[in-house]
CSV table of C-alpha atoms and ligand atoms in Angstrom, one decimal:
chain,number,residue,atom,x,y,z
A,1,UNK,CA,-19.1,11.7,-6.5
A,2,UNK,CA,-15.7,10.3,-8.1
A,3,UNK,CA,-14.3,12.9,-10.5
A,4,UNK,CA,-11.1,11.5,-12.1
A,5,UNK,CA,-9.9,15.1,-13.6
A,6,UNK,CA,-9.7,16.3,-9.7
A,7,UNK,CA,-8.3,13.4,-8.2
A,8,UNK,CA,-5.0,13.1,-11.0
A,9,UNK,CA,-2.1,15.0,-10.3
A,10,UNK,CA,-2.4,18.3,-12.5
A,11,UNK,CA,0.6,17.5,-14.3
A,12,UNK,CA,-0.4,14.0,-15.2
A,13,UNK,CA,-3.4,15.6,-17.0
A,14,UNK,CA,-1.6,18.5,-18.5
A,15,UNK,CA,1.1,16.2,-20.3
A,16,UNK,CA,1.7,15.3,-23.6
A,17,UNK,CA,2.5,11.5,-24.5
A,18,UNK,CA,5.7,10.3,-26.2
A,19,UNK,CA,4.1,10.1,-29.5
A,20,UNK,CA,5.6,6.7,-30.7
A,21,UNK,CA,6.4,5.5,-34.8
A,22,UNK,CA,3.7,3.6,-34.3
A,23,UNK,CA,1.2,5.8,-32.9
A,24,UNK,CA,1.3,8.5,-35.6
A,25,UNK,CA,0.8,5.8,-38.5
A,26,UNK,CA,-1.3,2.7,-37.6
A,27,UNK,CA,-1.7,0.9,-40.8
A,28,UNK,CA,0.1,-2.5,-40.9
A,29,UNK,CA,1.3,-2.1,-45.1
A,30,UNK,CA,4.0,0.0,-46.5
A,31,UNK,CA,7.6,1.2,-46.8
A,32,UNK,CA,8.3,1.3,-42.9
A,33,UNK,CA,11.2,4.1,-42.9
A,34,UNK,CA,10.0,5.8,-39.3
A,35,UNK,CA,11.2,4.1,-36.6
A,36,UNK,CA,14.9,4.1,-37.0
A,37,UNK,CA,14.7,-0.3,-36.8
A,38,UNK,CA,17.1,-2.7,-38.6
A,39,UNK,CA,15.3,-3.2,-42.1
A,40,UNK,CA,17.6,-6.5,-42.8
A,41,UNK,CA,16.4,-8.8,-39.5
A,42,UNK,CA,17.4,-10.0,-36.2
A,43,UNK,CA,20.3,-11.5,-35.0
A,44,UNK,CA,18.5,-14.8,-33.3
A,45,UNK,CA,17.0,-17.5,-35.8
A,46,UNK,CA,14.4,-17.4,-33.1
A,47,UNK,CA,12.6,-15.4,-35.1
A,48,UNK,CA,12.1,-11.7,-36.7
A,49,UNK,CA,12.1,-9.4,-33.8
A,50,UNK,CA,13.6,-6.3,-35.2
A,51,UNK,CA,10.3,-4.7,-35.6
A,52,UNK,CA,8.9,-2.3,-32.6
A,53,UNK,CA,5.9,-4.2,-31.4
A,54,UNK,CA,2.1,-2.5,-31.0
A,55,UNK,CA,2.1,-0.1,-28.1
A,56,UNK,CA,-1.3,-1.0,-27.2
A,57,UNK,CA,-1.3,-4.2,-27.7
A,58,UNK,CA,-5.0,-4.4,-30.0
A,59,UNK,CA,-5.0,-8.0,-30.7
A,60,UNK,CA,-4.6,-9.5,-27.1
A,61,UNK,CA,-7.1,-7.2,-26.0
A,62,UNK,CA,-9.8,-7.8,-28.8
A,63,UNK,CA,-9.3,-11.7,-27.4
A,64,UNK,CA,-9.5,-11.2,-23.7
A,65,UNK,CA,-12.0,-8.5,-23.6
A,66,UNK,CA,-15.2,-11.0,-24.5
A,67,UNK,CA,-13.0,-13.8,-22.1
A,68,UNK,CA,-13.5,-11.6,-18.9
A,69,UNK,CA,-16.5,-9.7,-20.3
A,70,UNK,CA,-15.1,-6.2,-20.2
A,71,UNK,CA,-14.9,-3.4,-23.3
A,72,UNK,CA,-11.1,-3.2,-25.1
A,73,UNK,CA,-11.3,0.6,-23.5
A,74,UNK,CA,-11.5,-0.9,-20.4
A,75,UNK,CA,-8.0,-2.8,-20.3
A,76,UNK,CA,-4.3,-1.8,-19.2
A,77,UNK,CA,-1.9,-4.3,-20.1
A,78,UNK,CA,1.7,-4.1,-18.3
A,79,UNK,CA,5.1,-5.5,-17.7
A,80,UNK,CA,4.0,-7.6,-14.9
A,81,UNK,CA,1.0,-5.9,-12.3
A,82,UNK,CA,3.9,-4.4,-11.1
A,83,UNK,CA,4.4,-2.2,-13.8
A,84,UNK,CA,0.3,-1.0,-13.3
A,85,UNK,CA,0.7,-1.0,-9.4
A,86,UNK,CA,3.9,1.6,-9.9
A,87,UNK,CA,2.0,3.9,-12.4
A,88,UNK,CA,-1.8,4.0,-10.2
A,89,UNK,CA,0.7,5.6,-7.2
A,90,UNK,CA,2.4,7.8,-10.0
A,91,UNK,CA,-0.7,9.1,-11.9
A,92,UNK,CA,-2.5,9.9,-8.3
A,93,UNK,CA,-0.2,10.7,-5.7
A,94,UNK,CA,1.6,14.0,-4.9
A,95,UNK,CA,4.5,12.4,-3.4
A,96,UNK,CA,4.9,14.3,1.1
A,97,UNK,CA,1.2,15.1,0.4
A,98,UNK,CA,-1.0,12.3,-0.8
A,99,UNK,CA,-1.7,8.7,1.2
A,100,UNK,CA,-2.4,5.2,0.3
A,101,UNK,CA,-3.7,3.0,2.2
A,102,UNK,CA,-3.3,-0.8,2.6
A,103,UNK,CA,-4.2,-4.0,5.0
A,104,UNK,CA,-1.6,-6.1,6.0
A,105,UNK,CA,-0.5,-8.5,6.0
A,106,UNK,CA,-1.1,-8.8,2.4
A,107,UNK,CA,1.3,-8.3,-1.0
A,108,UNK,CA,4.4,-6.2,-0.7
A,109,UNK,CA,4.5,-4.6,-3.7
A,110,UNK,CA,2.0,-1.8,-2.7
A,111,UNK,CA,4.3,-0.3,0.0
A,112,UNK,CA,7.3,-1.1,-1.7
A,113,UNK,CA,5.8,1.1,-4.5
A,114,UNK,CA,4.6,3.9,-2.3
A,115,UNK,CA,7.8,3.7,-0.7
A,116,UNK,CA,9.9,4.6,-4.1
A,117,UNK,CA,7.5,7.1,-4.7
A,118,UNK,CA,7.6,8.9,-1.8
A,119,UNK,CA,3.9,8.3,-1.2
A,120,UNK,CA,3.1,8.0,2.8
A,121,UNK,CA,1.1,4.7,4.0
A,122,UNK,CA,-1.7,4.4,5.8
A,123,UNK,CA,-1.9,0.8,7.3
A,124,UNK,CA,-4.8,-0.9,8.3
A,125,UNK,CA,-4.6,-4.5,9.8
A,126,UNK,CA,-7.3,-7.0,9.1
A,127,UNK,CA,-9.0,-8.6,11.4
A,128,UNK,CA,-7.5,-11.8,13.1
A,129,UNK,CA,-9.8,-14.0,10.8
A,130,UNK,CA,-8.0,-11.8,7.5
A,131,UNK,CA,-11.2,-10.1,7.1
A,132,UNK,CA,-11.3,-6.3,6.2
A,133,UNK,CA,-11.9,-4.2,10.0
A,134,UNK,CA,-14.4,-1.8,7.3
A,135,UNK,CA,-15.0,0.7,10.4
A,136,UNK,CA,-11.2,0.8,11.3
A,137,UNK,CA,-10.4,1.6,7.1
A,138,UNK,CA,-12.9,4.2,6.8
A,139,UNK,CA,-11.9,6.1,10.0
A,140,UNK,CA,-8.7,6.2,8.7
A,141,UNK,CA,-9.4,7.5,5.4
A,142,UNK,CA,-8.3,10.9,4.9
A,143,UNK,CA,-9.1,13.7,1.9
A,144,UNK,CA,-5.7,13.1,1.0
A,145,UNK,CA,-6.1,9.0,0.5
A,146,UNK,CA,-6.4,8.0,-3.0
A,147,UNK,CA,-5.1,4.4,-3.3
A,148,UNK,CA,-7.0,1.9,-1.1
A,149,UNK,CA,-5.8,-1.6,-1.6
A,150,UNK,CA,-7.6,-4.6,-1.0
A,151,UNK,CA,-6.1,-8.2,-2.3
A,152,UNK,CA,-8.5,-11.0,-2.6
A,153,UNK,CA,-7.9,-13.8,-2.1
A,154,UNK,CA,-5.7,-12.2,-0.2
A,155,UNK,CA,-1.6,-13.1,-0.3
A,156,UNK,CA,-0.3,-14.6,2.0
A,157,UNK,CA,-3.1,-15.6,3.9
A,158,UNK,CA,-4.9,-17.2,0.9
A,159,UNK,CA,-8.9,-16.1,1.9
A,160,UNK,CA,-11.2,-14.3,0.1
A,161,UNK,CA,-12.2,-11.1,1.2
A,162,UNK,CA,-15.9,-10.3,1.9
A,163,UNK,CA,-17.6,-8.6,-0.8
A,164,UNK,CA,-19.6,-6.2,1.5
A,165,UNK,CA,-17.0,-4.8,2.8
A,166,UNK,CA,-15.4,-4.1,-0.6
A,167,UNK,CA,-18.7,-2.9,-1.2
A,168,UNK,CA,-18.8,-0.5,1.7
A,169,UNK,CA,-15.3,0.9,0.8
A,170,UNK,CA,-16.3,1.6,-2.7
A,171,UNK,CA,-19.4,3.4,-1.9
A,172,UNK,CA,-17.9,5.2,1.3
A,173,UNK,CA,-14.2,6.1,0.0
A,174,UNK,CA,-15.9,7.9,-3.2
A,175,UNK,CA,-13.0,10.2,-3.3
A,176,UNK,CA,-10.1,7.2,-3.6
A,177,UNK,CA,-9.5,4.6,-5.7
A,178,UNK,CA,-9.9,1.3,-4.3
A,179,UNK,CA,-7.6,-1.2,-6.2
A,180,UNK,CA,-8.9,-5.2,-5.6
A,181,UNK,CA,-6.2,-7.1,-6.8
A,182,UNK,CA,-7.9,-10.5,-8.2
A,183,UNK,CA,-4.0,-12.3,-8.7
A,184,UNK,CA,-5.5,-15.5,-7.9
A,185,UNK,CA,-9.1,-15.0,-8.5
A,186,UNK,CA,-9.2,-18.2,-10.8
A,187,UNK,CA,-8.6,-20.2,-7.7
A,188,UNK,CA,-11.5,-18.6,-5.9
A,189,UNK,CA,-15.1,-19.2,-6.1
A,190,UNK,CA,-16.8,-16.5,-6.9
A,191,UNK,CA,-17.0,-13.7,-9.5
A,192,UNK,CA,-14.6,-11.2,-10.6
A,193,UNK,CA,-14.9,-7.6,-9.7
A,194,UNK,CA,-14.8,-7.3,-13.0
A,195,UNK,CA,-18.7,-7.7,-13.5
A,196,UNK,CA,-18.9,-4.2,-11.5
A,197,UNK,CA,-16.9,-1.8,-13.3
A,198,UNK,CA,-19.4,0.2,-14.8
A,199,UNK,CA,-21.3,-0.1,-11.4
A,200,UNK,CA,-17.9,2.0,-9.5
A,201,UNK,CA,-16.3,4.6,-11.2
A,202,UNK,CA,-13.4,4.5,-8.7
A,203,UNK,CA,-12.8,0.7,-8.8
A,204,UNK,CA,-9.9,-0.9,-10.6
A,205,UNK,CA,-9.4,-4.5,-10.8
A,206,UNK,CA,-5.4,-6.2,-11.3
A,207,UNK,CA,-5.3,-9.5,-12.3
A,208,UNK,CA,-2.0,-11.2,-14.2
A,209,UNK,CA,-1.2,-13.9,-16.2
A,210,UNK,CA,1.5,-15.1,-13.6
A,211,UNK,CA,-0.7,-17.5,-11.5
A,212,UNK,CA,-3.4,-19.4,-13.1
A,213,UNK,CA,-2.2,-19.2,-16.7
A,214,UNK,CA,1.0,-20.5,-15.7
A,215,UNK,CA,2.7,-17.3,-17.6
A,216,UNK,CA,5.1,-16.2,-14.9
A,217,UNK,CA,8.2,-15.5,-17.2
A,218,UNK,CA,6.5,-13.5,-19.8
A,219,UNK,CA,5.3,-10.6,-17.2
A,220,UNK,CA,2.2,-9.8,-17.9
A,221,UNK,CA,-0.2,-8.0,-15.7
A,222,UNK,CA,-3.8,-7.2,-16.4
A,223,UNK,CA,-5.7,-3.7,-15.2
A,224,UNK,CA,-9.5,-3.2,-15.6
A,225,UNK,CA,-11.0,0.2,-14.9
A,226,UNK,CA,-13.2,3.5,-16.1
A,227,UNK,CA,-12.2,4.0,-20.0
A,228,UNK,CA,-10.8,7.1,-18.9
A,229,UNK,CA,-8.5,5.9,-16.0
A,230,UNK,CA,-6.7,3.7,-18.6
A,231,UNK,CA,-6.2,6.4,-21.0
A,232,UNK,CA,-4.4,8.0,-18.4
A,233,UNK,CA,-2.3,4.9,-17.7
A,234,UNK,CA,-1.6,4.7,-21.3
A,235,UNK,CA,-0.7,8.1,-21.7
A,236,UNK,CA,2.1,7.8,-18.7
A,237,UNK,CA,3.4,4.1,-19.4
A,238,UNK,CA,6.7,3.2,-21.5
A,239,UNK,CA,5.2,3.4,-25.0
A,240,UNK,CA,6.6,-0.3,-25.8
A,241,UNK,CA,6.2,-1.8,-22.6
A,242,UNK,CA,5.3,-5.3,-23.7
A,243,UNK,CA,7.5,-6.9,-25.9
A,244,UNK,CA,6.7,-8.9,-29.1
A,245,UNK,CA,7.4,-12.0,-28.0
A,246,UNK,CA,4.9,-11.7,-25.0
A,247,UNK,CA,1.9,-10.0,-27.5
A,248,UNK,CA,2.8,-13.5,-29.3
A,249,UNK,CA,2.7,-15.8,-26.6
A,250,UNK,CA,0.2,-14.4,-24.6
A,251,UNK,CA,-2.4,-14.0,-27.9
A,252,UNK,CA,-1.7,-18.2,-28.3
A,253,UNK,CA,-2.4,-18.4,-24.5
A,254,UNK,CA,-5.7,-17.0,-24.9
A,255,UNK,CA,-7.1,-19.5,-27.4
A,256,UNK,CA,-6.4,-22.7,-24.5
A,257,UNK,CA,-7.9,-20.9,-21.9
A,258,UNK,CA,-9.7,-24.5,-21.2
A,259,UNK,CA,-5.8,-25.5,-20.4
A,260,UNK,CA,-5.5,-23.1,-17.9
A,261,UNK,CA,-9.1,-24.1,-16.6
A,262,UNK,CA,-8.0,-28.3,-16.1
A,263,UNK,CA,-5.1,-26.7,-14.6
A,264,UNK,CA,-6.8,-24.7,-11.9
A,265,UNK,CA,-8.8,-27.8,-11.2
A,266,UNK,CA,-6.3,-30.2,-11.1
A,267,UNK,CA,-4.3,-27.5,-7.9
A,268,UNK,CA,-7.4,-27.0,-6.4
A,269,UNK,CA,-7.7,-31.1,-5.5
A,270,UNK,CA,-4.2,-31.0,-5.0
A,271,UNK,CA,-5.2,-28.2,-2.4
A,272,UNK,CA,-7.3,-30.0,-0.7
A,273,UNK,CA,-5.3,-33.5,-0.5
A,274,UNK,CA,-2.4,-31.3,0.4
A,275,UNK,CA,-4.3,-28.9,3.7
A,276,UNK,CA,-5.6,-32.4,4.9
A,277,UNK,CA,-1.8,-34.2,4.7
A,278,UNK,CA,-0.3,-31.5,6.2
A,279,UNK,CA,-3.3,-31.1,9.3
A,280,UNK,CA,-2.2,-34.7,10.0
A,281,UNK,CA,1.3,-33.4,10.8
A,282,UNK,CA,2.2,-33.2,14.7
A,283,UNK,CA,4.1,-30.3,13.9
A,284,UNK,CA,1.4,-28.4,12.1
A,285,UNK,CA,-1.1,-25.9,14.1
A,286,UNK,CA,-3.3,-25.0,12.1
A,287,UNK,CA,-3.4,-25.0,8.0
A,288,UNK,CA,-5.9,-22.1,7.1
A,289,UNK,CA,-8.2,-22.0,4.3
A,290,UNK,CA,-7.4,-21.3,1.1
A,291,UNK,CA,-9.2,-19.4,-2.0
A,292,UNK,CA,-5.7,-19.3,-3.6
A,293,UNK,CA,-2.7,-21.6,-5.0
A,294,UNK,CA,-1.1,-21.7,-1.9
A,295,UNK,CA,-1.8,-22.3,2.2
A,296,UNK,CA,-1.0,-20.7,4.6
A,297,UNK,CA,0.0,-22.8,7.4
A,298,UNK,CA,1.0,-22.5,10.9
A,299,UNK,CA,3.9,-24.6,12.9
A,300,UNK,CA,5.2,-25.2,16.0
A,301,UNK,CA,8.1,-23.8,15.1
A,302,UNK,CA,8.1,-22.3,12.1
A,303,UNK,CA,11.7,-21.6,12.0
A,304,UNK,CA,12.8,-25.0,12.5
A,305,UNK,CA,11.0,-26.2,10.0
A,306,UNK,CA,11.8,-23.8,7.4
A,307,UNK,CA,15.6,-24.1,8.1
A,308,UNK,CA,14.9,-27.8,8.0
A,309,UNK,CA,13.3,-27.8,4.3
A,310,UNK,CA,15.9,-25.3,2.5
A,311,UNK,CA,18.5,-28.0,4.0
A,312,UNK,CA,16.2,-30.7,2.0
A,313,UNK,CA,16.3,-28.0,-0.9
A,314,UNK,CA,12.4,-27.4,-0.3
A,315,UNK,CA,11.7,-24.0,-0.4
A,316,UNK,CA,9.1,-22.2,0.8
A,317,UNK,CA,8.1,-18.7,2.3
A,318,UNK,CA,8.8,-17.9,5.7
A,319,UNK,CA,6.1,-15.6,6.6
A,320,UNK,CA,6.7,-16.5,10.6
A,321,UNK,CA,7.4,-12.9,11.3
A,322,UNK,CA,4.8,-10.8,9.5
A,323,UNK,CA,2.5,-9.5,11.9
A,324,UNK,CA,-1.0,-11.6,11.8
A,325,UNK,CA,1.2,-14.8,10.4
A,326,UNK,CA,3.2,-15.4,13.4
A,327,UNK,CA,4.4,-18.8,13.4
A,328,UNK,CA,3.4,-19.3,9.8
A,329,UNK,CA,5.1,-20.0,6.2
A,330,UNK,CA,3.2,-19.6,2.8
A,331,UNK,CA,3.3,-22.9,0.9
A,332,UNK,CA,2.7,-23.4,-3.2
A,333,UNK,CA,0.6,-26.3,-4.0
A,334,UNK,CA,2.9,-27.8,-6.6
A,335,UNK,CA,3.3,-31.0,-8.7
A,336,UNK,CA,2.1,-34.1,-7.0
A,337,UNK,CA,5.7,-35.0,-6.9
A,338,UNK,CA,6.8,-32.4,-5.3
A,339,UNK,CA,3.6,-32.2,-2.9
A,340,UNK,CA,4.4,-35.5,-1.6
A,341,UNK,CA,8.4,-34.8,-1.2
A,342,UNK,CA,7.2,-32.1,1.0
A,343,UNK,CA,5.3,-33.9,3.0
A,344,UNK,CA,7.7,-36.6,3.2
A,345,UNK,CA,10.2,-33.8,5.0
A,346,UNK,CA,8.1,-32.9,7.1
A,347,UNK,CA,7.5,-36.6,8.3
A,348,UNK,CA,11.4,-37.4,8.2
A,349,UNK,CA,11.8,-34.5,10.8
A,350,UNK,CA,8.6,-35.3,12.4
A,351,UNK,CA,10.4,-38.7,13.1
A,352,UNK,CA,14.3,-37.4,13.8
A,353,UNK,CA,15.0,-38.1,16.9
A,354,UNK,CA,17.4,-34.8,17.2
A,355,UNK,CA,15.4,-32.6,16.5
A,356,UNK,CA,12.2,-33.7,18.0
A,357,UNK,CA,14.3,-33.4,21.2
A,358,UNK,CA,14.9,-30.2,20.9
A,359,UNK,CA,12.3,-27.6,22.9
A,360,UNK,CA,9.5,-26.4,21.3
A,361,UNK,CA,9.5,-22.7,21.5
A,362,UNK,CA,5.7,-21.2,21.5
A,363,UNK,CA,4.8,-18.4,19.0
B,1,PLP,C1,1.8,-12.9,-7.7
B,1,PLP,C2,1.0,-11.7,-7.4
B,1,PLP,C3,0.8,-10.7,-8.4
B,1,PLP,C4,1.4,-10.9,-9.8
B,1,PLP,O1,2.4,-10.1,-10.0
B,1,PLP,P1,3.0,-10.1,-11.5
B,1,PLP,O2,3.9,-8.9,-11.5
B,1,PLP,O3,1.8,-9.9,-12.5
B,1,PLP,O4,3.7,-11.4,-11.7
B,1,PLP,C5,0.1,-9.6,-8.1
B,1,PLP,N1,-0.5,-9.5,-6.9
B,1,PLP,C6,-0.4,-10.4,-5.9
B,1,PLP,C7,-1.1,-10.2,-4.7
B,1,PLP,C8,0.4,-11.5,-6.2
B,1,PLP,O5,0.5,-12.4,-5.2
């Protein structure tokens, strides 16, 4: 059974906060002499900044709580999901002792972070078809494993991840966390993991307001978990780690969340016209299927064709030599506009009589 109080590091639970202005007096009236700010104002005419902004960050939670149909209690908000993804490995992992344990190909971030910590990895592949191998993860679970990370739909191959297997995991690895990042859940079918929180006491969901909401700039990640697993990320995080203008923005955001919804719809048939465009290509192998904002597709030469667009100035992500997405780049569905220039490119060389001469190299 998951015990949170053995699984942190000791020290994590031992430690006394940074007790913050703002923590020690909440109310919102008064003579504000505590927190060593500029009484006069700000030097933008932007706006009145020079006030430290709520650590906690009540009023964007009280709006998205009932929006994803979680408790406040149960919501970390961070700098980005990087800024969550950083402190999980730092709250659980005794750096030349502990593991965590991920399935490539898939987001970076996670061994990137273990990597700064000093955290050793674990890695399991998926499965040819970018399903989780469930047998292969648990085998390789060990007593010292306490991250498991599972992205779905997965980046960069854009698919869903079986929910029994996620299932499986959470159930078997009772003695990890098992993180399911949902990045670009609100391009995906099916429920949130969300709906099972109370169900897994070791499962933490990351979503972000980078993707769907159309929120990149502001950096603003979203953690869902046990009540007392975010008390502990509260406890260890910067105390004002989102700023004032993003509490501002972000609380706006929330009330058009119908906006981000005709958004998501409008990609998602761009998706589709987009896959079936590019499967017309001669050059294209195969263009697998999406969950997400993006495809994952597969060239002739991948190469070649990515040199080929950054000369057009169309950038995309060469992926071609990430193990699993050989031959492949990860492409954004974007404006029609720019959908179409793409496509265009990859005709113009199609046609180019230079470089269609030039031997296609397998692989
Ligand atoms: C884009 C992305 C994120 C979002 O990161 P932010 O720091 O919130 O912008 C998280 N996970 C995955 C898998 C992503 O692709």
């Amino acid at each position: 059974m998951f015990n949170l109080n053995n699984f942190l590091r000791p020290h994590i639970l031992s430690l006394t906060p940074y007790s913050s202005a703002r923590d020690e007096y909440t109310g919102t009236i008064g003579v504000f002499l505590d927190a060593n700010e500029n009484p006069i104002g700000s030097t933008t005419n932007a706006g009145d900044y020079n006030r430290y902004p709520d650590p906690h960050q009540w009023a964007i939670k009280q709006r998205l709580a009932p929006i994803k149909g979680v408790r406040v209690e149960q919501i970390f908000l961070g700098n980005g999901s990087d800024e969550p993804i950083d402190l999980l490995v730092r709250a659980t992992c005794v750096p030349g002792k502990d593991n965590i344990l991920i399935m490539p190909p898939t987001y970076g971030m996670y061994e990137v972070s273990a990597a700064v910590n000093d955290v050793a990895l674990i890695k399991v592949p998926l499965t040819p078809d970018y399903q989780v191998d469930t047998e292969a993860v648990l085998a390789a679970i060990t007593e010292n494993t306490k991250l498991i990370w599972l992205c779905s739909p997965n980046n960069p191959s854009g698919n869903l991840l079986q929910a029994d297997a996620i299932r499986r995991i959470l159930e078997a690895a009772d003695h990890s966390l098992v993180i399911v990042d949902e990045a670009y859940i609100d391009f995906a079918n099916t429920p949130s993991w969300t709906t099972q929180l109370d169900t897994y006491p070791n499962l933490v969901v990351l979503q972000t307001f980078s993707k769907a909401w159309g929120l990149a700039a502001l950096r603003l990640g979203m953690c869902f978990a046990s009540e007392e697993l975010i008390q502990i990320l509260n406890k260890i995080k910067p105390p004002y780690n989102i700023s004032a203008p993003t509490q501002a923005l972000a609380l706006e955001a929330l009330l058009q969340a119908s906006r981000k919804d005709e958004m998501v719809a409008q990609i998602l048939s761009d998706r589709q016209v987009l896959a079936e465009k590019l499967r017309s290509l001669p050059s294209v192998r195969i263009v697998h299927p999406s969950d997400a904002n993006f495809l994952l597709v597969q060239f002739d030469d991948a190469k070649q064709v990515f040199d080929y667009l950054i000369e057009q100035q169309v950038i995309v992500r060469d992926r071609s030599k990430v193990k699993l997405c050989e031959g492949c780049l990860r492409i954004s569905v974007g404006t029609h506009e720019e959908n179409e220039r793409l496509l265009e490119v990859l005709w113009q060389m199609n046609g180019n009589p230079i470089l269609s001469e030039l031997p296609v190299i397998n692989g």
